[in-house]
PDB file of C-alpha atoms in Angstrom:
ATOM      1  CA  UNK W   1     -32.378  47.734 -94.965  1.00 55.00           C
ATOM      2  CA  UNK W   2     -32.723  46.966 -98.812  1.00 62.00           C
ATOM      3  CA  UNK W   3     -33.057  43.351 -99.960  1.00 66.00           C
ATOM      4  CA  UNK W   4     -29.428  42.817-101.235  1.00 64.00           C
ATOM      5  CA  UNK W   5     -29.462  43.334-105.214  1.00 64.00           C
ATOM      6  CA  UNK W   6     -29.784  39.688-107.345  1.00 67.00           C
ATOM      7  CA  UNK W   7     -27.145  41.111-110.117  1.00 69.00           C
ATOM      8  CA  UNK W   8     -24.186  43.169-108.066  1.00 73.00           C
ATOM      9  CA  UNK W   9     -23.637  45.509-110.602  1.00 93.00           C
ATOM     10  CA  UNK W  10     -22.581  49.046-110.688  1.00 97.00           C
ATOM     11  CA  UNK W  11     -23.890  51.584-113.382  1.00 98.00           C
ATOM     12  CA  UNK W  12     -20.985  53.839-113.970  1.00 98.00           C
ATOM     13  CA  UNK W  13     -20.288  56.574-116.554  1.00 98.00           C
ATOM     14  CA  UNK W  14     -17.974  59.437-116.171  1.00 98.00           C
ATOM     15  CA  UNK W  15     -17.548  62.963-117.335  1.00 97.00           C
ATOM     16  CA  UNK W  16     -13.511  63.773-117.584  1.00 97.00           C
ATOM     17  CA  UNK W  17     -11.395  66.710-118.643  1.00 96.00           C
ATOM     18  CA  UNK W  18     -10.225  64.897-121.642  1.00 95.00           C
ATOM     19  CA  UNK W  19      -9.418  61.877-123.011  1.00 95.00           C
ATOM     20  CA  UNK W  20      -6.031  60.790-121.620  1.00 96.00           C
ATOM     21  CA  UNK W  21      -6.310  59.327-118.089  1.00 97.00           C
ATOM     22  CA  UNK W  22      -2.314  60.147-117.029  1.00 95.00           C
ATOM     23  CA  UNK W  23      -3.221  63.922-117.439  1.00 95.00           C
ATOM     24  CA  UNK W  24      -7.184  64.877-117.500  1.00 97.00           C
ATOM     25  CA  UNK W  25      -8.796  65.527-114.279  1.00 97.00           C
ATOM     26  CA  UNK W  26     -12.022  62.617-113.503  1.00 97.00           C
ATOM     27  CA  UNK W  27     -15.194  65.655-113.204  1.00 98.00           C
ATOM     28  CA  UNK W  28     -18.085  63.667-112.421  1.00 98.00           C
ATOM     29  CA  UNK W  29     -18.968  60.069-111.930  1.00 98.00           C
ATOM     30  CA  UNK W  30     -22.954  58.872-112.010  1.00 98.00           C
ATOM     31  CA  UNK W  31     -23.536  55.759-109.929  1.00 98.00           C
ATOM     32  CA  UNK W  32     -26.929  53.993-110.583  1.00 98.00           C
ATOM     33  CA  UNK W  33     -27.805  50.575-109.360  1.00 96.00           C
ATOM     34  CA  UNK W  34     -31.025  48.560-109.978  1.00 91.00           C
ATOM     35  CA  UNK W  35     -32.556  44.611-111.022  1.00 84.00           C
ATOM     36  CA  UNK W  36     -34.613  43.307-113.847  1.00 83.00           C
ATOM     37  CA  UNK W  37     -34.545  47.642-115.169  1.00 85.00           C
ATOM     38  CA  UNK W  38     -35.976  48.895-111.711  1.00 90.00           C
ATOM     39  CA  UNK W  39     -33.811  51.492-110.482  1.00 93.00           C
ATOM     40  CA  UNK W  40     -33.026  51.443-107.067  1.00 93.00           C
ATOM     41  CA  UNK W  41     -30.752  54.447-106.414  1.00 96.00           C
ATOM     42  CA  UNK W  42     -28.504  56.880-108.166  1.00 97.00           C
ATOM     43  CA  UNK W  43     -25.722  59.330-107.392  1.00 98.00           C
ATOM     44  CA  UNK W  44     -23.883  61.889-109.200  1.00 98.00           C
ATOM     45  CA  UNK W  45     -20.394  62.548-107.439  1.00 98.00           C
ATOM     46  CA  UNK W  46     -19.315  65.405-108.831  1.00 98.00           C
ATOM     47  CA  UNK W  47     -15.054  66.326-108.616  1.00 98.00           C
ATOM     48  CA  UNK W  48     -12.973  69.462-107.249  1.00 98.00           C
ATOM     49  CA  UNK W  49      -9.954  69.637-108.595  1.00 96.00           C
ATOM     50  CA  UNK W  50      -6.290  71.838-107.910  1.00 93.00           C
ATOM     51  CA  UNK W  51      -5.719  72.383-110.748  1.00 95.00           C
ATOM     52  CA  UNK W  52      -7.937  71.377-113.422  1.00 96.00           C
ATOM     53  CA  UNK W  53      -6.304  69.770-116.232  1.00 96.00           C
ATOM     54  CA  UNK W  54      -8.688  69.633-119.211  1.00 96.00           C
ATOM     55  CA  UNK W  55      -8.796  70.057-122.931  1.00 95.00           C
ATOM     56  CA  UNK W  56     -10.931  71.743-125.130  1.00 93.00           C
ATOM     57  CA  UNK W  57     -12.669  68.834-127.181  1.00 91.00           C
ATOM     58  CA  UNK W  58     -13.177  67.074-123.737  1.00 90.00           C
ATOM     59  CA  UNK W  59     -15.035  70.233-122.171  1.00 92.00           C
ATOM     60  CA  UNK W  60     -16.863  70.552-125.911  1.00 90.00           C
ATOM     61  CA  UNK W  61     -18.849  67.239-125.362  1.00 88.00           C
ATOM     62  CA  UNK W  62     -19.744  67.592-121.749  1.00 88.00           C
ATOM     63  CA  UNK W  63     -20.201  71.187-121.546  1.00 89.00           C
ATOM     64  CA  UNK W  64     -19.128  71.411-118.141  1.00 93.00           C
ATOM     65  CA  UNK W  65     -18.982  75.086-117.059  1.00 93.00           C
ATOM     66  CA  UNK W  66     -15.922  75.120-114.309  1.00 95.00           C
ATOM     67  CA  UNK W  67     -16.854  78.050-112.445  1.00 95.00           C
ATOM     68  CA  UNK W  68     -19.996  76.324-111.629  1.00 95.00           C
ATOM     69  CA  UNK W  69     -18.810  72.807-111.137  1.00 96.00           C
ATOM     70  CA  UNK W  70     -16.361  73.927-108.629  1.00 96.00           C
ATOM     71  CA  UNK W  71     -18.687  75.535-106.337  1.00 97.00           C
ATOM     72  CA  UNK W  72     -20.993  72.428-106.249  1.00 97.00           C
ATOM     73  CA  UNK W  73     -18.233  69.846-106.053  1.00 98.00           C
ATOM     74  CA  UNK W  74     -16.452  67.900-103.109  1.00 98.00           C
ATOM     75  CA  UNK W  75     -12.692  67.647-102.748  1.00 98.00           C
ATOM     76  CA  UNK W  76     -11.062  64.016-103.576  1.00 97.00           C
ATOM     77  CA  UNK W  77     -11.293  62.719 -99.905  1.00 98.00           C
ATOM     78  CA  UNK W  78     -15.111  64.063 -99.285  1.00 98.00           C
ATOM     79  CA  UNK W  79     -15.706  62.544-103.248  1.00 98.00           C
ATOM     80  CA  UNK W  80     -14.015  59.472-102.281  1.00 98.00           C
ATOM     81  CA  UNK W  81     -16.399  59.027 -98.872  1.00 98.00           C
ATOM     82  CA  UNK W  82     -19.876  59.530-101.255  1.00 98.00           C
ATOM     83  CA  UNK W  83     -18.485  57.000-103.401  1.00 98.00           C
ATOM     84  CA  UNK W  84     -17.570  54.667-100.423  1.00 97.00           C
ATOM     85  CA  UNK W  85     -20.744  55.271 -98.968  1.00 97.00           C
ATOM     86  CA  UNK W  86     -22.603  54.728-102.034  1.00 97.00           C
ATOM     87  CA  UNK W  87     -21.610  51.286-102.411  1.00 96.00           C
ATOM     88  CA  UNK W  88     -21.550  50.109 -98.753  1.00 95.00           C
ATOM     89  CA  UNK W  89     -24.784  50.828 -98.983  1.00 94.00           C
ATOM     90  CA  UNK W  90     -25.834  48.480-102.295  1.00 94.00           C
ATOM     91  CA  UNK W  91     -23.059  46.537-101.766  1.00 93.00           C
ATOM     92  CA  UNK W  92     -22.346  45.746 -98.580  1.00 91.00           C
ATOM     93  CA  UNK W  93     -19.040  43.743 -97.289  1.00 88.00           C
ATOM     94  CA  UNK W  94     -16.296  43.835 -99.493  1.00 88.00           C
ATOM     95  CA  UNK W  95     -16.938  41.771-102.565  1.00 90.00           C
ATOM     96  CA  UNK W  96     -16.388  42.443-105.703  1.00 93.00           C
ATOM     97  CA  UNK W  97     -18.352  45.010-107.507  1.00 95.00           C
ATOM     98  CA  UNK W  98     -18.654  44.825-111.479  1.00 95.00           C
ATOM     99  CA  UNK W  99     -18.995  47.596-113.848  1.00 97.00           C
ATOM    100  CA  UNK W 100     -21.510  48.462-116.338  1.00 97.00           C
ATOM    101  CA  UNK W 101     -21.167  50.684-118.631  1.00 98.00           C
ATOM    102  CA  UNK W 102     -20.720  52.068-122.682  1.00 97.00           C
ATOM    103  CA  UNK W 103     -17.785  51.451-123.645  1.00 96.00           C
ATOM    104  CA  UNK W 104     -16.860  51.143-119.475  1.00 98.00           C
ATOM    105  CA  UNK W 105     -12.963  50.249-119.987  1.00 97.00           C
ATOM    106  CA  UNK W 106     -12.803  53.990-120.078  1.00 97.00           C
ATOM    107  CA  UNK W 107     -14.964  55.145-117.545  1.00 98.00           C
ATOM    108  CA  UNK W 108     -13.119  52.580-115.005  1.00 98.00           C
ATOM    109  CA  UNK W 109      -9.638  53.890-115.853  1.00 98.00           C
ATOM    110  CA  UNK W 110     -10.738  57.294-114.789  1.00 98.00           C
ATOM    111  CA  UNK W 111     -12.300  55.642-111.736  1.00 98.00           C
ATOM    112  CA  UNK W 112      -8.870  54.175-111.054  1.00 98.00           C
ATOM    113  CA  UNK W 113      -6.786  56.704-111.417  1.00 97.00           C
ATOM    114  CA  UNK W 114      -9.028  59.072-109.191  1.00 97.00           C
ATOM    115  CA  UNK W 115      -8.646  56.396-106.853  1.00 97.00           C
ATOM    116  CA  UNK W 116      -4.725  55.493-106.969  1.00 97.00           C
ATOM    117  CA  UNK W 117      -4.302  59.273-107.127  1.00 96.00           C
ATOM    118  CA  UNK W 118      -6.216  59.194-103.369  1.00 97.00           C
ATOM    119  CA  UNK W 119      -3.755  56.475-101.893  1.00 97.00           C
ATOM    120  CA  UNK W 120      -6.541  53.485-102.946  1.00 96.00           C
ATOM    121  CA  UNK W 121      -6.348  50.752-105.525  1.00 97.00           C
ATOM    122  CA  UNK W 122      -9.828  50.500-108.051  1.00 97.00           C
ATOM    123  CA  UNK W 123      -8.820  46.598-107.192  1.00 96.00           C
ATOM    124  CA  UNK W 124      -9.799  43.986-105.262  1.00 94.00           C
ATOM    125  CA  UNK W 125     -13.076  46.467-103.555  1.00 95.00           C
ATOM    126  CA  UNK W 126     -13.886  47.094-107.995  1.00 96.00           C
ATOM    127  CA  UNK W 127     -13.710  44.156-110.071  1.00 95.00           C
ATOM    128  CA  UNK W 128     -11.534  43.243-113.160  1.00 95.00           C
ATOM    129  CA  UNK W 129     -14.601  41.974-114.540  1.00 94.00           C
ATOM    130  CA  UNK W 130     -16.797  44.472-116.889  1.00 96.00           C
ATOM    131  CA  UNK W 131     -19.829  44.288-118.512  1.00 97.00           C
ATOM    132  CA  UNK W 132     -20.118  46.931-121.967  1.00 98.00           C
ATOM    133  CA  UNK W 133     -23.101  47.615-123.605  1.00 98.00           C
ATOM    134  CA  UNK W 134     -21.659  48.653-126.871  1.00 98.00           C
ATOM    135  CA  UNK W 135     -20.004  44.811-126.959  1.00 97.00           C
ATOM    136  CA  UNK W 136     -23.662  43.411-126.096  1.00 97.00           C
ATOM    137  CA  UNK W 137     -24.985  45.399-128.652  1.00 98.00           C
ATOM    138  CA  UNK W 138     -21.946  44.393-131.379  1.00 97.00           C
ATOM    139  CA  UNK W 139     -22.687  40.758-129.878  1.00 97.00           C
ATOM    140  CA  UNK W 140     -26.459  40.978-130.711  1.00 97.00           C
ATOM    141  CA  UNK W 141     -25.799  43.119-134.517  1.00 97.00           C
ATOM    142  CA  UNK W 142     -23.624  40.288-135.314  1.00 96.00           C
ATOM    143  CA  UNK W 143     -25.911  37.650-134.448  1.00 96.00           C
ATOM    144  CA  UNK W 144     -29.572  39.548-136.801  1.00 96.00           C
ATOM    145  CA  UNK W 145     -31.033  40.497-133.565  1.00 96.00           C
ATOM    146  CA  UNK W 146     -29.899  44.552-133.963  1.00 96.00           C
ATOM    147  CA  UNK W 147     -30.152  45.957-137.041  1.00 95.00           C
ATOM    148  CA  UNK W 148     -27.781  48.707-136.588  1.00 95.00           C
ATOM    149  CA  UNK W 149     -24.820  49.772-138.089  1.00 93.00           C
ATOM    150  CA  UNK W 150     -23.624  53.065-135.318  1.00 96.00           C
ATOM    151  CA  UNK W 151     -23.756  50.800-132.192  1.00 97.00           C
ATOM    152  CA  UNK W 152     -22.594  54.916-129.774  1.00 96.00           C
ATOM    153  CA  UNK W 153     -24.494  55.470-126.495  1.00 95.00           C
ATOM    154  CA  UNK W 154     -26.952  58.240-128.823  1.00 94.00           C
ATOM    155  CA  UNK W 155     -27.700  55.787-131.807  1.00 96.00           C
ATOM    156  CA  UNK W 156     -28.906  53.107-129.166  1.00 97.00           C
ATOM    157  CA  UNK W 157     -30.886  54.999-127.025  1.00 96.00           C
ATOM    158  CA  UNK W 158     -32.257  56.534-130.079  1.00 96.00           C
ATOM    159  CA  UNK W 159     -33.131  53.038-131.207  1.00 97.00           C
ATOM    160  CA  UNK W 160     -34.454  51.540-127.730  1.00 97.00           C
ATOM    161  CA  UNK W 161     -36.551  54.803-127.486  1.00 97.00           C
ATOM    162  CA  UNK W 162     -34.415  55.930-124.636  1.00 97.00           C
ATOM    163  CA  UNK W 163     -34.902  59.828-123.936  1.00 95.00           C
ATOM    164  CA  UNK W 164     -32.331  61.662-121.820  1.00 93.00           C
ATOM    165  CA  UNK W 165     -33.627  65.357-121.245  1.00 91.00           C
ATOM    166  CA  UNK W 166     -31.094  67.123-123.350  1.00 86.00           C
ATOM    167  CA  UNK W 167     -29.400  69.259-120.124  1.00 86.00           C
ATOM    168  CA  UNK W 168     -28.519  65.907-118.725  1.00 89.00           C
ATOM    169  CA  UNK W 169     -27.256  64.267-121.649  1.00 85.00           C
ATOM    170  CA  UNK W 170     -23.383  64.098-121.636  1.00 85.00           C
ATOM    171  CA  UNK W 171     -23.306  64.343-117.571  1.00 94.00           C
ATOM    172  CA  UNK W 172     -22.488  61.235-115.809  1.00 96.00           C
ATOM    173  CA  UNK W 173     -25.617  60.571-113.701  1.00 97.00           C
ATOM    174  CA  UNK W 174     -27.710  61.066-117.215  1.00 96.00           C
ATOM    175  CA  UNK W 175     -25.839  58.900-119.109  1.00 96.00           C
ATOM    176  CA  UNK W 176     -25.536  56.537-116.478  1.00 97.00           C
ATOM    177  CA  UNK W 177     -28.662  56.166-116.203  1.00 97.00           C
ATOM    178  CA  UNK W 178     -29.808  55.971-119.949  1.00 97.00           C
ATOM    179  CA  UNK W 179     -26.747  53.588-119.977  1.00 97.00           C
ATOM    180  CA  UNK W 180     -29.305  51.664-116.992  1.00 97.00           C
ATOM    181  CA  UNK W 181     -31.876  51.430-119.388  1.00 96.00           C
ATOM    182  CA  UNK W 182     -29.925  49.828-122.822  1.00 97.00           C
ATOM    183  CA  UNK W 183     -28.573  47.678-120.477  1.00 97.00           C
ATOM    184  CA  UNK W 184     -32.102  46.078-120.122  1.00 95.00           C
ATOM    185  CA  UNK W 185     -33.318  46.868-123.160  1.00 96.00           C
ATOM    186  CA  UNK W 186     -30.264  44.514-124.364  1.00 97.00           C
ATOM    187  CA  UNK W 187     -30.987  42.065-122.441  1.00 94.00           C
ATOM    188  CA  UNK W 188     -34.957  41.752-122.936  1.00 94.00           C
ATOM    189  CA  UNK W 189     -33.419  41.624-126.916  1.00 95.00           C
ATOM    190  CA  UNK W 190     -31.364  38.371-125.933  1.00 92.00           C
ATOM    191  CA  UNK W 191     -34.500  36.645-124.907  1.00 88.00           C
TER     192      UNK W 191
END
């Protein structure tokens, strides 16, 4: 068994069909969980959906090609069971878990509605509590420690010297896990 994790925190970014959580389908979700920027695991949970609902601007930035996504991904109930599994095993018991994320309110509505939608509620199992890097880095800006005006998930890991291979940028595990990375690059900035 793995030594239990010193922050319990849950990397989470989402891919979605749009931007309206009442109507556009949750695609993918990338789990990643680590300490002190040494990644311990990673997931990418990817969505089947009856029907799709998407828009075209959503499917422009994560150039998700359907066809393909639904042969590789698992219905609600079997996405719902990776996910479970996922964090019973970094987070065992049922405390808490906090999100991390860019701009994470977002990614955790989707997370909750996919969840409701399933007969489960995101709370008490997924904490109210969140933790966004794009407020650390306004926090940080604001106090001369950043000097950077376009505070998006691409100007920072341009910045921090964060390189996501371009065919994984704008899916959830890749962005999850460049998301990972700022998140420590933030915090070795607050020191």
């Amino acid at each position: 068994m793995t030594a239990p994790l010193l922050r319990p925190y849950l990397f989470l970014d989402t891919e979605t069909g749009g931007l309206d959580v009442t109507r556009h389908s949750l695609l993918s979700m990338g789990l990643v969980v680590g300490d002190d920027g040494l990644l311990r695991d990673s997931l990418e949970i990817l969505v089947r959906h009856e029907p799709y609902v998407v828009s075209a601007g959503g499917m422009a930035v994560n150039r998700i090609d359907l066809v393909q996504h639904d042969r590789a991904a698992l219905d609600g109930p079997s996405a719902l069971a990776a996910f479970d599994a996922f964090l019973q095993r970094h987070f065992p018991g049922d405390s808490p878990v906090t999100l991390v994320g860019h701009n994470v309110a977002f990614d955790r509505a989707f997370l909750g509605a996919f969840l409701e939608s399933l007969g489960r509620p995101l709370e008490p199992r997924i904490s109210h509590r969140i933790v966004d890097t794009h407020s650390l880095a306004c926090a940080l800006r604001d106090a001369g420690r950043l000097a950077l005006d376009n505070l998006s998930s691409s100007a920072l890991f341009q910045h921090f010297g964060i390189v996501i291979p371009e065919d994984k940028r704008h899916t959830a595990l890749g962005d999850a896990l460049g998301t990972f990375e700022l998140y420590w690059k933030l915090v070795e900035r607050m020191r």
